[in-house]
PDB file of C-alpha atoms in Angstrom:
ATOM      1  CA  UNK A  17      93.100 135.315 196.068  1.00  0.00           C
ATOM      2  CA  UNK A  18      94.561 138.805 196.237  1.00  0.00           C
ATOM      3  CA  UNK A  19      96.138 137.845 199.792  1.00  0.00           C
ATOM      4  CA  UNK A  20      97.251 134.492 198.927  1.00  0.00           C
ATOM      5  CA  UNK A  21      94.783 132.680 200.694  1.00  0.00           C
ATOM      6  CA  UNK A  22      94.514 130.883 197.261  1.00  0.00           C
ATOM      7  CA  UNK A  23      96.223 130.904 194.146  1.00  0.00           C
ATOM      8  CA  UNK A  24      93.244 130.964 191.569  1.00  0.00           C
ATOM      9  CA  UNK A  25      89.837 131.999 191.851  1.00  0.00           C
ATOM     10  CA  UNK A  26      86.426 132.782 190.573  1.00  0.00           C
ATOM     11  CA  UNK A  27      84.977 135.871 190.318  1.00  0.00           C
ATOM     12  CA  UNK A  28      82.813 138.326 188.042  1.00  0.00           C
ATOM     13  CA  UNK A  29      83.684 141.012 185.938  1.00  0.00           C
ATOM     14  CA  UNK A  30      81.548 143.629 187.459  1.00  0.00           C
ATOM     15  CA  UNK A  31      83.338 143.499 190.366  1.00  0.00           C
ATOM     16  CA  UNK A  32      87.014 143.107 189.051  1.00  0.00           C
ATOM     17  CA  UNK A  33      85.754 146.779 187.993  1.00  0.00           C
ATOM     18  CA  UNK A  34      84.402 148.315 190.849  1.00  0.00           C
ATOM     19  CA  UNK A  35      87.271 147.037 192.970  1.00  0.00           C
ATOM     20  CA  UNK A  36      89.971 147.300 190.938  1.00  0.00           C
ATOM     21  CA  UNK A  37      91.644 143.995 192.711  1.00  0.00           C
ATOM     22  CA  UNK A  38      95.383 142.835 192.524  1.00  0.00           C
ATOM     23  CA  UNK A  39      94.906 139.886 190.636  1.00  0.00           C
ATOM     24  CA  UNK A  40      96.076 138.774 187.443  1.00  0.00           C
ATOM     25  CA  UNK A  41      92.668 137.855 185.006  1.00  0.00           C
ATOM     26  CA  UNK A  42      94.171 135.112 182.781  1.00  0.00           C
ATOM     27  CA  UNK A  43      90.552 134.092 181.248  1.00  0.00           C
ATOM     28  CA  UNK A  44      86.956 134.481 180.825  1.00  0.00           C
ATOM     29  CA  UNK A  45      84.585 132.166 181.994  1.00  0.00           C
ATOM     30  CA  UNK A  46      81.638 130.736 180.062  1.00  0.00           C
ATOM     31  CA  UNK A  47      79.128 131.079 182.742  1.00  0.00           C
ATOM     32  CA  UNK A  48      77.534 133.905 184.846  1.00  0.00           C
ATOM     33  CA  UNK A  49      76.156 136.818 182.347  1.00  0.00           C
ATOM     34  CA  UNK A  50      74.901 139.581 183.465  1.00  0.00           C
ATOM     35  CA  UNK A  51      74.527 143.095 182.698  1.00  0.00           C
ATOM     36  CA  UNK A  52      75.346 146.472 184.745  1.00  0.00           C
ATOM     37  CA  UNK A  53      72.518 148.741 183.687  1.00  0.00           C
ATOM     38  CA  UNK A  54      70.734 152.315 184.759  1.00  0.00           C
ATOM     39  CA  UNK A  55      67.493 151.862 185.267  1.00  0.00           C
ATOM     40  CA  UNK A  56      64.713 154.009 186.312  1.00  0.00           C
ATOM     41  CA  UNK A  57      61.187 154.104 187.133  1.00  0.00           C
ATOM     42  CA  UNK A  58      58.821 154.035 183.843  1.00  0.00           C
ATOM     43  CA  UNK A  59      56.623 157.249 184.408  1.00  0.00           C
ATOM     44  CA  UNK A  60      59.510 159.404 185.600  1.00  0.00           C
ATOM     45  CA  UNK A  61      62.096 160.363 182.475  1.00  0.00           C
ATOM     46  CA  UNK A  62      62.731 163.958 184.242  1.00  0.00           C
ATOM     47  CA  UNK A  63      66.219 162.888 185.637  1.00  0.00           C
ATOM     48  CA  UNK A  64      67.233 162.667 182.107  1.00  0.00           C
ATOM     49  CA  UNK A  65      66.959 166.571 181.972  1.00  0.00           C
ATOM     50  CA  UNK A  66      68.923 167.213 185.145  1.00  0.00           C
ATOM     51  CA  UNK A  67      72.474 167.766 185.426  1.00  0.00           C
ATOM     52  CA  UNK A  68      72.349 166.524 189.201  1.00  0.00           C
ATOM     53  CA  UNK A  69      71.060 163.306 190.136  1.00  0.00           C
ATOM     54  CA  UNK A  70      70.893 160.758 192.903  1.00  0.00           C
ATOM     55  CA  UNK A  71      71.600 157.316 192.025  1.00  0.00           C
ATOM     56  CA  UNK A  72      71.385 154.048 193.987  1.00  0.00           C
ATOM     57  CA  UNK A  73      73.706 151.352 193.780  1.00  0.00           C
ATOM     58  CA  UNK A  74      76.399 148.939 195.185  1.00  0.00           C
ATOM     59  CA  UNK A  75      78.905 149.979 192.167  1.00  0.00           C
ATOM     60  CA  UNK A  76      79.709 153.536 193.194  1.00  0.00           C
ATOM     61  CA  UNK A  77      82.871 153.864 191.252  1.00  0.00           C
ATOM     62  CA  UNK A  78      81.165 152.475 187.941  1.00  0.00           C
ATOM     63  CA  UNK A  79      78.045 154.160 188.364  1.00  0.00           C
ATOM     64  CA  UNK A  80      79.959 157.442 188.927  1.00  0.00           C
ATOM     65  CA  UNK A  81      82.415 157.047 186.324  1.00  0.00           C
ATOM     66  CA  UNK A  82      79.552 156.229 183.637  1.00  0.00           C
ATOM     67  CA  UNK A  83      77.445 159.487 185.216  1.00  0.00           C
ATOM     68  CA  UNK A  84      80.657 161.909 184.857  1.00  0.00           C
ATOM     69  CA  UNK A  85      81.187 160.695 180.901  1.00  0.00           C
ATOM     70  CA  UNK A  86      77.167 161.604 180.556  1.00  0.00           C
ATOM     71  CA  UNK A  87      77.782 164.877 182.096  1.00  0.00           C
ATOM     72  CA  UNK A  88      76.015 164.243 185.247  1.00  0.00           C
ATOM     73  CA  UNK A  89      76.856 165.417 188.456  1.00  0.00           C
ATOM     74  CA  UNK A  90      75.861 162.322 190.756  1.00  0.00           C
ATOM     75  CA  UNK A  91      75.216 162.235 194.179  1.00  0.00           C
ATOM     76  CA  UNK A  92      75.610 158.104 195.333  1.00  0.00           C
ATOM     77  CA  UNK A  93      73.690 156.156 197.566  1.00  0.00           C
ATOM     78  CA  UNK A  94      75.155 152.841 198.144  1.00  0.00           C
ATOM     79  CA  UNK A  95      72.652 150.388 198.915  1.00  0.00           C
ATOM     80  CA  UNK A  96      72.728 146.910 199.297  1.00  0.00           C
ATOM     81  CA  UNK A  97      70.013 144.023 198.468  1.00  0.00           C
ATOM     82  CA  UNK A  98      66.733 145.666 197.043  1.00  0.00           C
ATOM     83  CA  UNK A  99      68.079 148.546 194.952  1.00  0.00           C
ATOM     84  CA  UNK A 100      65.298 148.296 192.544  1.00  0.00           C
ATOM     85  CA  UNK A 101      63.242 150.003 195.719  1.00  0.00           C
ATOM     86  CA  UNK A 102      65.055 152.933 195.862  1.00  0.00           C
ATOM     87  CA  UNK A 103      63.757 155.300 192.686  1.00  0.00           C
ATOM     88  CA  UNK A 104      60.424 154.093 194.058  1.00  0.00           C
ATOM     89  CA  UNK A 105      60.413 155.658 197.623  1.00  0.00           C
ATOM     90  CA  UNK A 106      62.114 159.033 196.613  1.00  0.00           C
ATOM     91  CA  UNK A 107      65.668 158.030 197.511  1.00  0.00           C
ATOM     92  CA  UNK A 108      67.136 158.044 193.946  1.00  0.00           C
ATOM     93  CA  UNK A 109      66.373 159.100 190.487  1.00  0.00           C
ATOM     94  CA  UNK A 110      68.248 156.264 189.373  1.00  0.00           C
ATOM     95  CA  UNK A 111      69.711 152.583 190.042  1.00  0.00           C
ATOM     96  CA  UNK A 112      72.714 150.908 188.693  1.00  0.00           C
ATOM     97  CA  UNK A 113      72.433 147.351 189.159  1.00  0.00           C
ATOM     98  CA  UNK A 114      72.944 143.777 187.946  1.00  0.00           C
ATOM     99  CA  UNK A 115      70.392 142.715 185.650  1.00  0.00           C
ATOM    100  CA  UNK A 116      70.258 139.246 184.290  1.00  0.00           C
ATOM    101  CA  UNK A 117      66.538 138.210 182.728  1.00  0.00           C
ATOM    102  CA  UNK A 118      65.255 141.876 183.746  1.00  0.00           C
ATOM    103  CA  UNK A 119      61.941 140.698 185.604  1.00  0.00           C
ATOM    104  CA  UNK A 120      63.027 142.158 188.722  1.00  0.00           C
ATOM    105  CA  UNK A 121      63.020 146.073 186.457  1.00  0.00           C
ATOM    106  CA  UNK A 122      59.615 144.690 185.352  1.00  0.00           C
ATOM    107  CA  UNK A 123      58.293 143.723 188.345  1.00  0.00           C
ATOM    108  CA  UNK A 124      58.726 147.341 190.409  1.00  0.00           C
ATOM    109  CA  UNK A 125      57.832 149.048 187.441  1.00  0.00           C
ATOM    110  CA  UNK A 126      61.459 150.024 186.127  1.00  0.00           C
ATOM    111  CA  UNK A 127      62.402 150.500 182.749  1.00  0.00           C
ATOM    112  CA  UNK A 128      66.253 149.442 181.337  1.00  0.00           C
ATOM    113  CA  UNK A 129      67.697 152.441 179.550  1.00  0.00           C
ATOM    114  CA  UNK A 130      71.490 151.585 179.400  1.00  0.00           C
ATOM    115  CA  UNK A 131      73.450 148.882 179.352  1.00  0.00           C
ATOM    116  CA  UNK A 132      76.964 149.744 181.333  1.00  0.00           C
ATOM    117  CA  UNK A 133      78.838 147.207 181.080  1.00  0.00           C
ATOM    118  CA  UNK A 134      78.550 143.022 180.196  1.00  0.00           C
ATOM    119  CA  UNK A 135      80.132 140.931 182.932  1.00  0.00           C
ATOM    120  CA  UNK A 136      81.081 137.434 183.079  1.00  0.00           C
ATOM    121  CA  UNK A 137      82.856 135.276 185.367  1.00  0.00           C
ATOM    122  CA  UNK A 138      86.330 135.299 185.076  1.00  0.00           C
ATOM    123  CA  UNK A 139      89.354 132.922 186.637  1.00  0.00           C
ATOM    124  CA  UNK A 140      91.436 135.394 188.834  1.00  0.00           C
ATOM    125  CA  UNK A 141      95.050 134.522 189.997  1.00  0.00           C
ATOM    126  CA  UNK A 142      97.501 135.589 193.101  1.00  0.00           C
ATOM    127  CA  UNK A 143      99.856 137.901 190.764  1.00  0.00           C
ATOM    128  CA  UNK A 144     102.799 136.139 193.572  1.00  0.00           C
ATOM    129  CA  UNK A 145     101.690 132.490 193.148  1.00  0.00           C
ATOM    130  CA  UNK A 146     101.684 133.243 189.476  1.00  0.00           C
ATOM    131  CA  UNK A 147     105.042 134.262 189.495  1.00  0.00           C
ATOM    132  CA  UNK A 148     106.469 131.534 191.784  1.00  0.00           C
ATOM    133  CA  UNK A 149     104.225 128.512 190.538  1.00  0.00           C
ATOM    134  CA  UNK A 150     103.479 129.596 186.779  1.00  0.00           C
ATOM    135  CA  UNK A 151     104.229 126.084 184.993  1.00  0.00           C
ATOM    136  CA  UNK A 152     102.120 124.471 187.700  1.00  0.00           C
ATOM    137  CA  UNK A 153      98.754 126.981 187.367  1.00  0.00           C
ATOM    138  CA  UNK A 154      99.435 127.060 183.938  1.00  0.00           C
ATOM    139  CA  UNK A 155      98.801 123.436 182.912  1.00  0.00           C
ATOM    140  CA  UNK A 156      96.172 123.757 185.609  1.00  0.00           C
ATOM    141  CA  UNK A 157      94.466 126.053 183.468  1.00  0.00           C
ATOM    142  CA  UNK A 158      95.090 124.441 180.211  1.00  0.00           C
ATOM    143  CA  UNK A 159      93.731 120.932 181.816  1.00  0.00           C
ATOM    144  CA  UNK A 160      90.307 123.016 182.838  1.00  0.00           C
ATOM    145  CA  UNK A 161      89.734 125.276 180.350  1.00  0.00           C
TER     146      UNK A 161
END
């Protein structure tokens, strides 16, 4: 959508964020909730004391931006697939990850202690097809939605 392959498009919120696209976001979609949370494993509560921390995750920009309003100095490992692995092998103190139903946390032993953001799906649109076909998308959008 943001190179004009297509006009509209699907896409969720969390990663509107973290990528800070070129696309207009003309509505929110009732489907896909999730949650961008820190987690960490349930025994270990010391990173809470530090001031530097290492934190696993495919939202580096979020993650780090949530860490610096904390206080935290964050060192970021991006990972991709099983994050929830990471704390648990000694590569981060933290995750920041998608959580939907939160068995995955439960099932490597991980405990939910913020709640970053809430993300949805949202309809994205081509700010250029927008501008050039706006009556057209527009009762597109009213039809669907």
């Amino acid at each position: 959508v943001e190179q004009g392959a297509a006009d509209l498009g699907i896409m969720g919120l969390d990663l509107l964020l973290e990528h800070n696209f070129d696309v207009y976001i003309p509505a929110a979609l009732p489907f896909g909730e999730c949650r961008l949370s820190v987690a960490y494993p349930k025994e270990r509560t010391e990173w809470q004391k530090k001031r530097e921390i290492r934190v696993a995750t495919k939202y580096p920009r979020l993650a780090t931006e949530y860490f610096f309003r904390r206080g935290f100095n964050i060192r970021t490992i991006e990972l991709y697939g099983s994050i929830e692995i990471a704390p648990l092998t000694g590569l981060s103190d933290v995750i920041v990850d998608l959580v939907s139903t939160g068995a995955t946390l439960k099932a490597n032993n991980l405990v939910e202690e913020e709640i970053i953001l809430t993300s949805t799906a949202r309809l994205i649109m081509n700010p250029s097809a927008f501008a050039l076909g706006r009556q057209r998308i527009m009762q597109f959008i009213d039809k669907v939605f």
